[in-house]
mmCIF file of C-alpha atoms and ligand atoms in Angstrom:
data_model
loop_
_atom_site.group_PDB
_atom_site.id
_atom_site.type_symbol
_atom_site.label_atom_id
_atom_site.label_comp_id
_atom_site.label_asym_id
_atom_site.label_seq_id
_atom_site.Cartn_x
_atom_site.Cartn_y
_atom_site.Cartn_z
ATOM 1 C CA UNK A 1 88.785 101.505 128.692
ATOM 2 C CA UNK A 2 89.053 99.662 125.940
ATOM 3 C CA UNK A 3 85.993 98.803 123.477
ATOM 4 C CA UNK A 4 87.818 95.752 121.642
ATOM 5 C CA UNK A 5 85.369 92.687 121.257
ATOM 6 C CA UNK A 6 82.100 94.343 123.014
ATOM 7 C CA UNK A 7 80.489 96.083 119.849
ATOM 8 C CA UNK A 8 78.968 94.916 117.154
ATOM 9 C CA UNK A 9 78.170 91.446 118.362
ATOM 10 C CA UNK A 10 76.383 90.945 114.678
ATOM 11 C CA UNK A 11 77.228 90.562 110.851
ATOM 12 C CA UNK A 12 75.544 93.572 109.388
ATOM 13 C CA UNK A 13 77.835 96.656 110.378
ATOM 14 C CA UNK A 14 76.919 99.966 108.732
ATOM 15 C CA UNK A 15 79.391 102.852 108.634
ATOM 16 C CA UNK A 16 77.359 105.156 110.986
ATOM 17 C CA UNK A 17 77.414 102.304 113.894
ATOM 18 C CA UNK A 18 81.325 101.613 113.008
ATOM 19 C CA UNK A 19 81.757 105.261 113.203
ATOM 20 C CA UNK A 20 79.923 106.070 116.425
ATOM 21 C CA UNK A 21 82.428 103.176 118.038
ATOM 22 C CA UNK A 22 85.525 104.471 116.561
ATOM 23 C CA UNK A 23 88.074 106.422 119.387
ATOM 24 C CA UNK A 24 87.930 110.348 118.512
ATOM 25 C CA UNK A 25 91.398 110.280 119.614
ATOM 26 C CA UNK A 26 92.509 108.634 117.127
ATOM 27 C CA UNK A 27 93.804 110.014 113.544
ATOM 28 C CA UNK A 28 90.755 109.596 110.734
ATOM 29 C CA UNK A 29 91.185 111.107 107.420
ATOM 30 C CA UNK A 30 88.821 110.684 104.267
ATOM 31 C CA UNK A 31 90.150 109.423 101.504
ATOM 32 C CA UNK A 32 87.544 109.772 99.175
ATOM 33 C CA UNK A 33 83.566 109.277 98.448
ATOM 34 C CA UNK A 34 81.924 106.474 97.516
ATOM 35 C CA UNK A 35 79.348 106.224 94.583
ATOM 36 C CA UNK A 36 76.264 107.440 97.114
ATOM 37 C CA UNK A 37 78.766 110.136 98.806
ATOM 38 C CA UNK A 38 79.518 108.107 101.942
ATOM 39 C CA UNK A 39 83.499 109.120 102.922
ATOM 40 C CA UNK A 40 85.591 106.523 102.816
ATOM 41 C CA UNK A 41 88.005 106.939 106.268
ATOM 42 C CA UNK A 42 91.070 105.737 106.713
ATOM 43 C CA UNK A 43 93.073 105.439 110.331
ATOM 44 C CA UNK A 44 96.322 106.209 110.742
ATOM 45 C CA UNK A 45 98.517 105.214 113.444
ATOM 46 C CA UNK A 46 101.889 105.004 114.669
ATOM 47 C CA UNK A 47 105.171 107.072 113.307
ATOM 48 C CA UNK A 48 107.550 104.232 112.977
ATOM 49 C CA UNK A 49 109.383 103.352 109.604
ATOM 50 C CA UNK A 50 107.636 99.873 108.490
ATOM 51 C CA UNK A 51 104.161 100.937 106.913
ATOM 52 C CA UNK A 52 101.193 98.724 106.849
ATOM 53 C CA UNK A 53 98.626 99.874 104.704
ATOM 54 C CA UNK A 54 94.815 97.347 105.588
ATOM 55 C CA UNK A 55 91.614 97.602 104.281
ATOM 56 C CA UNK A 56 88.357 95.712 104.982
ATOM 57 C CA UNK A 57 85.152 95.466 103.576
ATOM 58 C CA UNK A 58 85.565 96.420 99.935
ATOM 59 C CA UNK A 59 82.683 93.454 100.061
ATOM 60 C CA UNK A 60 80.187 95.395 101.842
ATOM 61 C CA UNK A 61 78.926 92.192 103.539
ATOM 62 C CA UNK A 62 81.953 91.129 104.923
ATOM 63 C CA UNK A 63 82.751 91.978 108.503
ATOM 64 C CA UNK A 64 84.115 90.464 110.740
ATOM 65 C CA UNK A 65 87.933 91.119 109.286
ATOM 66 C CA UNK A 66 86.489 94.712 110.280
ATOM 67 C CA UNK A 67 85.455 93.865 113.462
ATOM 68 C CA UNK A 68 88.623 91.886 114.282
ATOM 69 C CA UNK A 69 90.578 94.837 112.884
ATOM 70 C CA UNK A 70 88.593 97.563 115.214
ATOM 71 C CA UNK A 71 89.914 95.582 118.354
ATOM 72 C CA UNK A 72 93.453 95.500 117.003
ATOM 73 C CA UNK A 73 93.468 98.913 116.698
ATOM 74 C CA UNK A 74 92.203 99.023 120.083
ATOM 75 C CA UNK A 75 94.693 96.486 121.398
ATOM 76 C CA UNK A 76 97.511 98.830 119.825
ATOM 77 C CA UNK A 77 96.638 102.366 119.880
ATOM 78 C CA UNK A 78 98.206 102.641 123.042
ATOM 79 C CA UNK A 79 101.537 100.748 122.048
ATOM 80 C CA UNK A 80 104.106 103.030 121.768
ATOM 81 C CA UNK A 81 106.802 100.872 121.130
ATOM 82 C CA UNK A 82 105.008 98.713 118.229
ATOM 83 C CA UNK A 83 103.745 102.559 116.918
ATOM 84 C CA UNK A 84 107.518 103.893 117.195
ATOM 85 C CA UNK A 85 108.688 100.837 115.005
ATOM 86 C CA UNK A 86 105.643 100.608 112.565
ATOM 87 C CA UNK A 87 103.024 103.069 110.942
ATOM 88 C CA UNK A 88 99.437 101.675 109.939
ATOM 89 C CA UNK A 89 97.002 102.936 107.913
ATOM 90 C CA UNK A 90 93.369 101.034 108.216
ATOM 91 C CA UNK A 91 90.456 101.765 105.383
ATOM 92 C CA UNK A 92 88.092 99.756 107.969
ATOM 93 C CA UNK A 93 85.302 100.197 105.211
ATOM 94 C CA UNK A 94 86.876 100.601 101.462
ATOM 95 C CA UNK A 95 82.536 100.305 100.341
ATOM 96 C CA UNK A 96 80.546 101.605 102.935
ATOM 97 C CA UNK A 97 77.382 101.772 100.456
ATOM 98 C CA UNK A 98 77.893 97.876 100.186
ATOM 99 C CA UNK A 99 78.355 98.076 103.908
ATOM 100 C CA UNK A 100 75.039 99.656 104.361
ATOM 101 C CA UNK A 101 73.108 97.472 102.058
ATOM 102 C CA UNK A 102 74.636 94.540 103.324
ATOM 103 C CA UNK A 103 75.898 93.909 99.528
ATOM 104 C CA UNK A 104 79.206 92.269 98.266
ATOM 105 C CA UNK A 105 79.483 95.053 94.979
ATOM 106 C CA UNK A 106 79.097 98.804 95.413
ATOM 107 C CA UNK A 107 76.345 100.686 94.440
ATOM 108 C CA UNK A 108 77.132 100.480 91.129
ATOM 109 C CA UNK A 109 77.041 96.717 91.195
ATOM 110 C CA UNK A 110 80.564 96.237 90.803
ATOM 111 C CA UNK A 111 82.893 94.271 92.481
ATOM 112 C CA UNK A 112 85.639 96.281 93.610
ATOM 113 C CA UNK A 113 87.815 93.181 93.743
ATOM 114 C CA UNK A 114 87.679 92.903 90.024
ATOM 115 C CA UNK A 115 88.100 96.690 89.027
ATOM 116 C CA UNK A 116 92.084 97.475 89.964
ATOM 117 C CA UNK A 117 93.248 97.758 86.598
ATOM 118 C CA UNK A 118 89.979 99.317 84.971
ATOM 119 C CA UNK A 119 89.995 101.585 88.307
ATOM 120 C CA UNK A 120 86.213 102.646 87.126
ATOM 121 C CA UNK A 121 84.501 102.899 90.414
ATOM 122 C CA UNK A 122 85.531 105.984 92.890
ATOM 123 C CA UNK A 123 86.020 103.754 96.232
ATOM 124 C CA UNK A 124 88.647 102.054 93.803
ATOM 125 C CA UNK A 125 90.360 105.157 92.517
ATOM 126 C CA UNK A 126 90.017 106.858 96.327
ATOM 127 C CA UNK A 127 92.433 103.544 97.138
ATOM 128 C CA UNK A 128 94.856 103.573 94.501
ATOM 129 C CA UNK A 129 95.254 107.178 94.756
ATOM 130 C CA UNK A 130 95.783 106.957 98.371
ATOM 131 C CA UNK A 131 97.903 103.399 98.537
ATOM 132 C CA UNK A 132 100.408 105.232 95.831
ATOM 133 C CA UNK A 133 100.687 108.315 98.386
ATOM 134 C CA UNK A 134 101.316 106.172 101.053
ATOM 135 C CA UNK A 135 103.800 103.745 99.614
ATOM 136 C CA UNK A 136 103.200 100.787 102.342
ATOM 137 C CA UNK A 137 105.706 97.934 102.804
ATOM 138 C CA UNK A 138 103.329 95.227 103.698
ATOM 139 C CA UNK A 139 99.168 95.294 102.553
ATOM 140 C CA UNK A 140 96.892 93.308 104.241
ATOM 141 C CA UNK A 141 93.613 92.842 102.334
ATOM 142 C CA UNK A 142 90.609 91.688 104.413
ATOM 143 C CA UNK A 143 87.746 89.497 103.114
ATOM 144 C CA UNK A 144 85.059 87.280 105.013
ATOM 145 C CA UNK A 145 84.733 83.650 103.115
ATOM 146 C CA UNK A 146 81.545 81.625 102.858
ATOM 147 C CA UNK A 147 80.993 78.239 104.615
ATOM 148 C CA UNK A 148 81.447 76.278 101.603
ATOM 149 C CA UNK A 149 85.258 76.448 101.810
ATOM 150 C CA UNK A 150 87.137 73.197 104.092
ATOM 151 C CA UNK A 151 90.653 72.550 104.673
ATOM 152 C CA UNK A 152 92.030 70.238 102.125
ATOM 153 C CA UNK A 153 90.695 66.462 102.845
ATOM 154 C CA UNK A 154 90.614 67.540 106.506
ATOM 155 C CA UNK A 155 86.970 67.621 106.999
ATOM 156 C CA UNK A 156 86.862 70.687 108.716
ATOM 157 C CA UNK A 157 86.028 73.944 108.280
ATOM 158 C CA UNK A 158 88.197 76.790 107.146
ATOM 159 C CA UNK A 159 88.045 79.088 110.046
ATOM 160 C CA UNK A 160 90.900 81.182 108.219
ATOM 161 C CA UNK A 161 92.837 80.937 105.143
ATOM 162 C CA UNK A 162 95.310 82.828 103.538
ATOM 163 C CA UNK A 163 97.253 84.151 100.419
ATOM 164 C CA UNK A 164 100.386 85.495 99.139
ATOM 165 C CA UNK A 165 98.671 86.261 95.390
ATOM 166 C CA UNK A 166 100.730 85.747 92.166
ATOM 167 C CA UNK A 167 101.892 88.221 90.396
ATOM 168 C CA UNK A 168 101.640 86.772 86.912
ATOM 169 C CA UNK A 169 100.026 83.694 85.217
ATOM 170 C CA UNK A 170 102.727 81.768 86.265
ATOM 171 C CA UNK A 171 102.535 81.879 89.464
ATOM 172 C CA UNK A 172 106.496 83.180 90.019
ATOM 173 C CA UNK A 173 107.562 83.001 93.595
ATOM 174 C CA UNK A 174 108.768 87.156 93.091
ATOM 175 C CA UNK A 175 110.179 88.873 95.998
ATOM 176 C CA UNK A 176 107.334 90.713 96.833
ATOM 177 C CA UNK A 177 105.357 87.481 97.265
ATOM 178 C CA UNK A 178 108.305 85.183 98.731
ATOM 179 C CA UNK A 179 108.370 88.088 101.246
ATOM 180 C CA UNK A 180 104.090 87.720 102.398
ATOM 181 C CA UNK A 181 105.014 83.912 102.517
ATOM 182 C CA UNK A 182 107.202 84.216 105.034
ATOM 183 C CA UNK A 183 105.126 86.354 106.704
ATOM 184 C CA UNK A 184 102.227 83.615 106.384
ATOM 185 C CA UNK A 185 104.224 80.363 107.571
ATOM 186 C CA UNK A 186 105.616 82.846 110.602
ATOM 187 C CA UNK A 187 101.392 83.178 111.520
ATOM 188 C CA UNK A 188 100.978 79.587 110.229
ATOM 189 C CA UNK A 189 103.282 77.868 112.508
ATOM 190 C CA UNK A 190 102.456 80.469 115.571
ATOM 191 C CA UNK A 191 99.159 79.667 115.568
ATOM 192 C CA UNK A 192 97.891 76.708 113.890
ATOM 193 C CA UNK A 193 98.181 74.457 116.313
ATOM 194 C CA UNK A 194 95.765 76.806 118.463
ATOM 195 C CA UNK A 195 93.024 76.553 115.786
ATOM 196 C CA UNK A 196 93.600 73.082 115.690
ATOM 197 C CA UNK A 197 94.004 73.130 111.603
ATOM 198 C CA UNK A 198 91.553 75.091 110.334
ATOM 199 C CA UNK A 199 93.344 76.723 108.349
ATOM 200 C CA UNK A 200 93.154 76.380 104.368
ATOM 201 C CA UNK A 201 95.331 78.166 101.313
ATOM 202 C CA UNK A 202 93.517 80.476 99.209
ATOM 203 C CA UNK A 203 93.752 79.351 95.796
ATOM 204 C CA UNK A 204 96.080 81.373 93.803
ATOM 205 C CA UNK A 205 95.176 81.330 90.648
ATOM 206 C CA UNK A 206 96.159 84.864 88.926
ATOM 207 C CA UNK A 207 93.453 87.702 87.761
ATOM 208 C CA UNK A 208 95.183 90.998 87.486
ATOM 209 C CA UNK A 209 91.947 92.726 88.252
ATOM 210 C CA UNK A 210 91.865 91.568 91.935
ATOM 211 C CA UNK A 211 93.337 93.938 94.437
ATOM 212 C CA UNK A 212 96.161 91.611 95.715
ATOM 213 C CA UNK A 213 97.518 90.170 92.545
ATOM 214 C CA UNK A 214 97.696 93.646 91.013
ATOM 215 C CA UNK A 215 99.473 95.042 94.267
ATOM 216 C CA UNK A 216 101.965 91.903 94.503
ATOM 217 C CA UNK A 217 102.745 92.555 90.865
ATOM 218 C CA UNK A 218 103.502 96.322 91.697
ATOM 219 C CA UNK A 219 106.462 94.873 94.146
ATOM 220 C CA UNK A 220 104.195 95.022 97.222
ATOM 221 C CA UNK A 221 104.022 92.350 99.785
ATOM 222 C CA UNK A 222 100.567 91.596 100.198
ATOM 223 C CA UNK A 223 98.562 89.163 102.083
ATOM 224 C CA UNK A 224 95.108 88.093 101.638
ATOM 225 C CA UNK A 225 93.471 87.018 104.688
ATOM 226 C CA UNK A 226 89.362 85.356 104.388
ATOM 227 C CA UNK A 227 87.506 84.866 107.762
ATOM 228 C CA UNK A 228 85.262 81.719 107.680
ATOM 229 C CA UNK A 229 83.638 80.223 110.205
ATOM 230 C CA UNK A 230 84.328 78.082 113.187
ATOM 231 C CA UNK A 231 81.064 75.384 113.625
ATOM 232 C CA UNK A 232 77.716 77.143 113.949
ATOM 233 C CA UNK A 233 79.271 80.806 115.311
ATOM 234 C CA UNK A 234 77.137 82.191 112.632
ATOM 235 C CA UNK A 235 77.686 85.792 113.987
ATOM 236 C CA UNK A 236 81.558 85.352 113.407
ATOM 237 C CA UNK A 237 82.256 86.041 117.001
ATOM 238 C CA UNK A 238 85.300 83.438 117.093
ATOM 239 C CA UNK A 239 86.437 84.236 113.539
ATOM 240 C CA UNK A 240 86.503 87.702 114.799
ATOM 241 C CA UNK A 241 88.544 87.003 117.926
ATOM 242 C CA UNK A 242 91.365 85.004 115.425
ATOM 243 C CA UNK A 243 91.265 87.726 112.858
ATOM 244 C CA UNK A 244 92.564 89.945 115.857
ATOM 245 C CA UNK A 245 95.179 87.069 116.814
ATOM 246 C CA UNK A 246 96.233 86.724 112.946
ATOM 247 C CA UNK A 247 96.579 90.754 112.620
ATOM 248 C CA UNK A 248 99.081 90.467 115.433
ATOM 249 C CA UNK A 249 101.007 87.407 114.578
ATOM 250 C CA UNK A 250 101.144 89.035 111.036
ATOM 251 C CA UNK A 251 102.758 92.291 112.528
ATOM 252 C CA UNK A 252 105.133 90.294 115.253
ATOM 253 C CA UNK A 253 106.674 88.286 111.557
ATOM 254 C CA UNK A 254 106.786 91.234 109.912
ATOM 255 C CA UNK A 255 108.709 93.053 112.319
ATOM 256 C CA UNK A 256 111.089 90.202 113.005
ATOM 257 C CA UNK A 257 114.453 89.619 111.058
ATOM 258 C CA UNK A 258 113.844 86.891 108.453
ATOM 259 C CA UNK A 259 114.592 83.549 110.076
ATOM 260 C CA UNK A 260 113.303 81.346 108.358
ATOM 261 C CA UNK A 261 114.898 79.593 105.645
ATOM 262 C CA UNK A 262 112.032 76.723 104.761
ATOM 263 C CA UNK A 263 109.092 79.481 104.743
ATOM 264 C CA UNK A 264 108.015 78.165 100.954
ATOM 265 C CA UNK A 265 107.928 74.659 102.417
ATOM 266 C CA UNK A 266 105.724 76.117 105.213
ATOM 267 C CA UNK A 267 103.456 77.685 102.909
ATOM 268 C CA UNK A 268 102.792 74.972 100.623
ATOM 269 C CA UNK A 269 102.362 72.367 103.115
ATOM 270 C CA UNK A 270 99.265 74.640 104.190
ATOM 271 C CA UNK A 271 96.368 72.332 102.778
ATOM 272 C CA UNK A 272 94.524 74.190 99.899
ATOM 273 C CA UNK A 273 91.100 75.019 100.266
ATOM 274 C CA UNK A 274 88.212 72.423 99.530
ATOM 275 C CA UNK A 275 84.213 73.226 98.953
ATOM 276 C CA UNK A 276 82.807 70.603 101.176
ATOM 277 C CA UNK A 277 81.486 72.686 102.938
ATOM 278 C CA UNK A 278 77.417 72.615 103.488
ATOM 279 C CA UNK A 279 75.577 74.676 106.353
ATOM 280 C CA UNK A 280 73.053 71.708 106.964
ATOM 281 C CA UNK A 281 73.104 67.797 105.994
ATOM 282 C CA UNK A 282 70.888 65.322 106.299
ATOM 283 C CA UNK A 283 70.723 62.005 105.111
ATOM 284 C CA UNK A 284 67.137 61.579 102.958
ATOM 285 C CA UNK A 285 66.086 58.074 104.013
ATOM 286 C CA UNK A 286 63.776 57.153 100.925
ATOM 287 C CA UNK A 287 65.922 58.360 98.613
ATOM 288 C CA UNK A 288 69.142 56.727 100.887
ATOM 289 C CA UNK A 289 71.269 59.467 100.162
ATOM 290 C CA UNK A 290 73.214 62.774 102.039
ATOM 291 C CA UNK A 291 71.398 66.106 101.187
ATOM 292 C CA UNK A 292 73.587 69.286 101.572
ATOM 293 C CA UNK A 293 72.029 72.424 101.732
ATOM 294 C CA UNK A 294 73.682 75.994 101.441
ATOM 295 C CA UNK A 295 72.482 79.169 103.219
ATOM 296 C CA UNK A 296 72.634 82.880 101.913
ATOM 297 C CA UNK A 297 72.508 85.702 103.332
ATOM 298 C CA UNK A 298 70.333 88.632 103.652
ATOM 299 C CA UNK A 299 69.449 91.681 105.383
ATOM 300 C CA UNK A 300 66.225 91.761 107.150
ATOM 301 C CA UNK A 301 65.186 94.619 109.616
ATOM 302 C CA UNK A 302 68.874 95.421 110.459
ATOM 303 C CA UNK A 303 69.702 92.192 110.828
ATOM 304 C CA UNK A 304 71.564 89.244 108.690
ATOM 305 C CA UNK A 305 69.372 86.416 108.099
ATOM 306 C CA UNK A 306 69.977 82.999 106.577
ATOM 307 C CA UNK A 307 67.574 81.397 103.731
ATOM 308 C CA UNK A 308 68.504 78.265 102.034
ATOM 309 C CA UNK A 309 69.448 78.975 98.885
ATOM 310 C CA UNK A 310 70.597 75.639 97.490
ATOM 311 C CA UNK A 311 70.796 71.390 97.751
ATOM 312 C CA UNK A 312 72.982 68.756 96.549
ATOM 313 C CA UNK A 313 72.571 65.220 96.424
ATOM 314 C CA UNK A 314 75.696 64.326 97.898
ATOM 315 C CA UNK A 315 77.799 61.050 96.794
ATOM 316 C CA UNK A 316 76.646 58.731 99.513
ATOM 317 C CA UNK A 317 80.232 57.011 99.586
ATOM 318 C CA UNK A 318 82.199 59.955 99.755
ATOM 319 C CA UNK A 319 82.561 61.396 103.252
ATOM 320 C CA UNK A 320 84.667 64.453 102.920
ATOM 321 C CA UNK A 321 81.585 67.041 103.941
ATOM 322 C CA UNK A 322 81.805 68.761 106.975
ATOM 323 C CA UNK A 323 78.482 70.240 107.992
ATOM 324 C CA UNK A 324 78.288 73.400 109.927
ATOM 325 C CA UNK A 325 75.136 72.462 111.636
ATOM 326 C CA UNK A 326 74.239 68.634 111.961
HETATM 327 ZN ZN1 LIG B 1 85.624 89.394 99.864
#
């Protein structure tokens, strides 16, 4: 029977309630500790010669890549075919102390996403010491983004967006990158149309220090994908569901033969990502203008609650905002 989209309903997902839901059939190694002695685990499926190597949660408070990638694993454990042609390894939480206090760094206060070359904090070294073990073909690096982030001039939200990072300053198409592109536009032009274009482009700007520009420049294909939000599903429970649906788009293009030849094309013409996005607006009659406000998030009696943390005055004759609640 399987468990795939009936736990964890909510944001905040600590390692011991992850853990309890996990199949104890399935193949769970630690890789590692994390600064407070948590293990980092790390799944492994499938015997087949094409090796995926995902991670989620290296932002504690990011999870609902991990919940979409619990009921992919779920959807696939019993695949024999797909685990004959491909091996996966899954670090579902690379920061489970971040996971526990619902924070983006570690318990060191770092951000893991900025530490791949310094390689100072253990949860960093536990991955770079397992990723070169396990010399993966494809890496799939799993983020939740905040509801500031639209689809170009679309107006709407950016339920997903995606990345194939640089490799160097100038942004050079390498084969290891050309090679997640074609991935992306393979997921992009499956599934688009189903989302009805909310999807955005990450912006890929190169730091050497983030996980996925660092393993693109090692000659790894890597692709970023960021979870937003679809209207007011503040819980994540759609994002969730299309995280699962990207996860197996991204392994059906991965799989397949190269076809196509105008993947690049496909890629670009993804619209970048805007900020226009506010979680309330309201238009401030005396003072005749659009107010924006922006939530945060924080973890109250095992729960994630949302405070406002910030308004703008918005440009009353611009109308690019898209408001997650009206
Ligand atoms: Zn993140």
């Amino acid at each position: 029977m399987t468990k795939a989209f009936s736990c964890f309903p909510y944001r905040y997902l600590p390692q011991d309630i992850l853990m309890e839901a996990l199949d104890n059939e399935l193949e769970c190694v630690s890789i590692g500790q994390s600064v407070e002695g948590r293990s980092i685990y790390c799944l492994r499926l499938g015997t087949g010669s094409k090796k995926i190597l995902g991670w989620s949660q290296m932002h504690g408070n990011e999870t609902t890549t991990t919940r979409g990638l619990f009921d992919f694993i779920e959807r696939i454990k019993g695949d024999q075919q797909l685990l004959r042609q491909c091996s996966f390894a899954f670090i579902l939480q690379l920061n489970p102390d971040g996971a526990f206090r619902y924070t983006r760094e570690n318990a060191n206060k770092v951000d893991l996403n900025r530490d791949a070359l310094d390689v100072s904090q253990p949860e960093t070294k536990a991955f770079m010491d397992f990723f070169e073990a396990y010399a993966p073909d494809l890496c799939l690096n799993l983020h939740d983004q905040r509801t500031r982030f639209t689809v170009g001039a679309t107006k709407k939200e950016a339920a997903l967006s995606f990345l194939a990072p640089s490799a160097d300053n100038a942004r050079t198409f390498t084969k290891a990158r050309i090679e997640a592109i074609r991935v992306i536009s393979y997921v992009y032009l499956q599934f688009n149309r189903s989302v009805q274009s909310r999807i955005g482009r990450f912006d890929d700007s190169f730091n050497a220090q983030c996980f996925g520009d660092y393993l693109t420049q090692k000659g790894v294909p890597t692709i970023l994908v960021e979870a937003g939000q679809w209207g007011s599903d503040y819980d994540r429970v759609i994002s969730r569901r299309l995280v699962y649906e990207t996860l197996q788009h991204i392994v059906e293009g991965f799989c397949k033969a190269p076809l196509e030849t105008d993947a690049l094309e496909t890629y670009l013409s993804i619209p970048e990502n805007t900020q226009y996005g506010y979680d309330l607006g309201y238009f401030d009659p005396t003072t005749q203008y659009w107010l924006g406000m922006r939530y945060s998030e924080h973890l109250q009696d095992e729960a994630v609650v949302f405070r406002e943390e910030s308004f703008e005055k918005l440009d009353p004759t611009a109308n690019d905002f898209y408001y997650f609640r009206g």
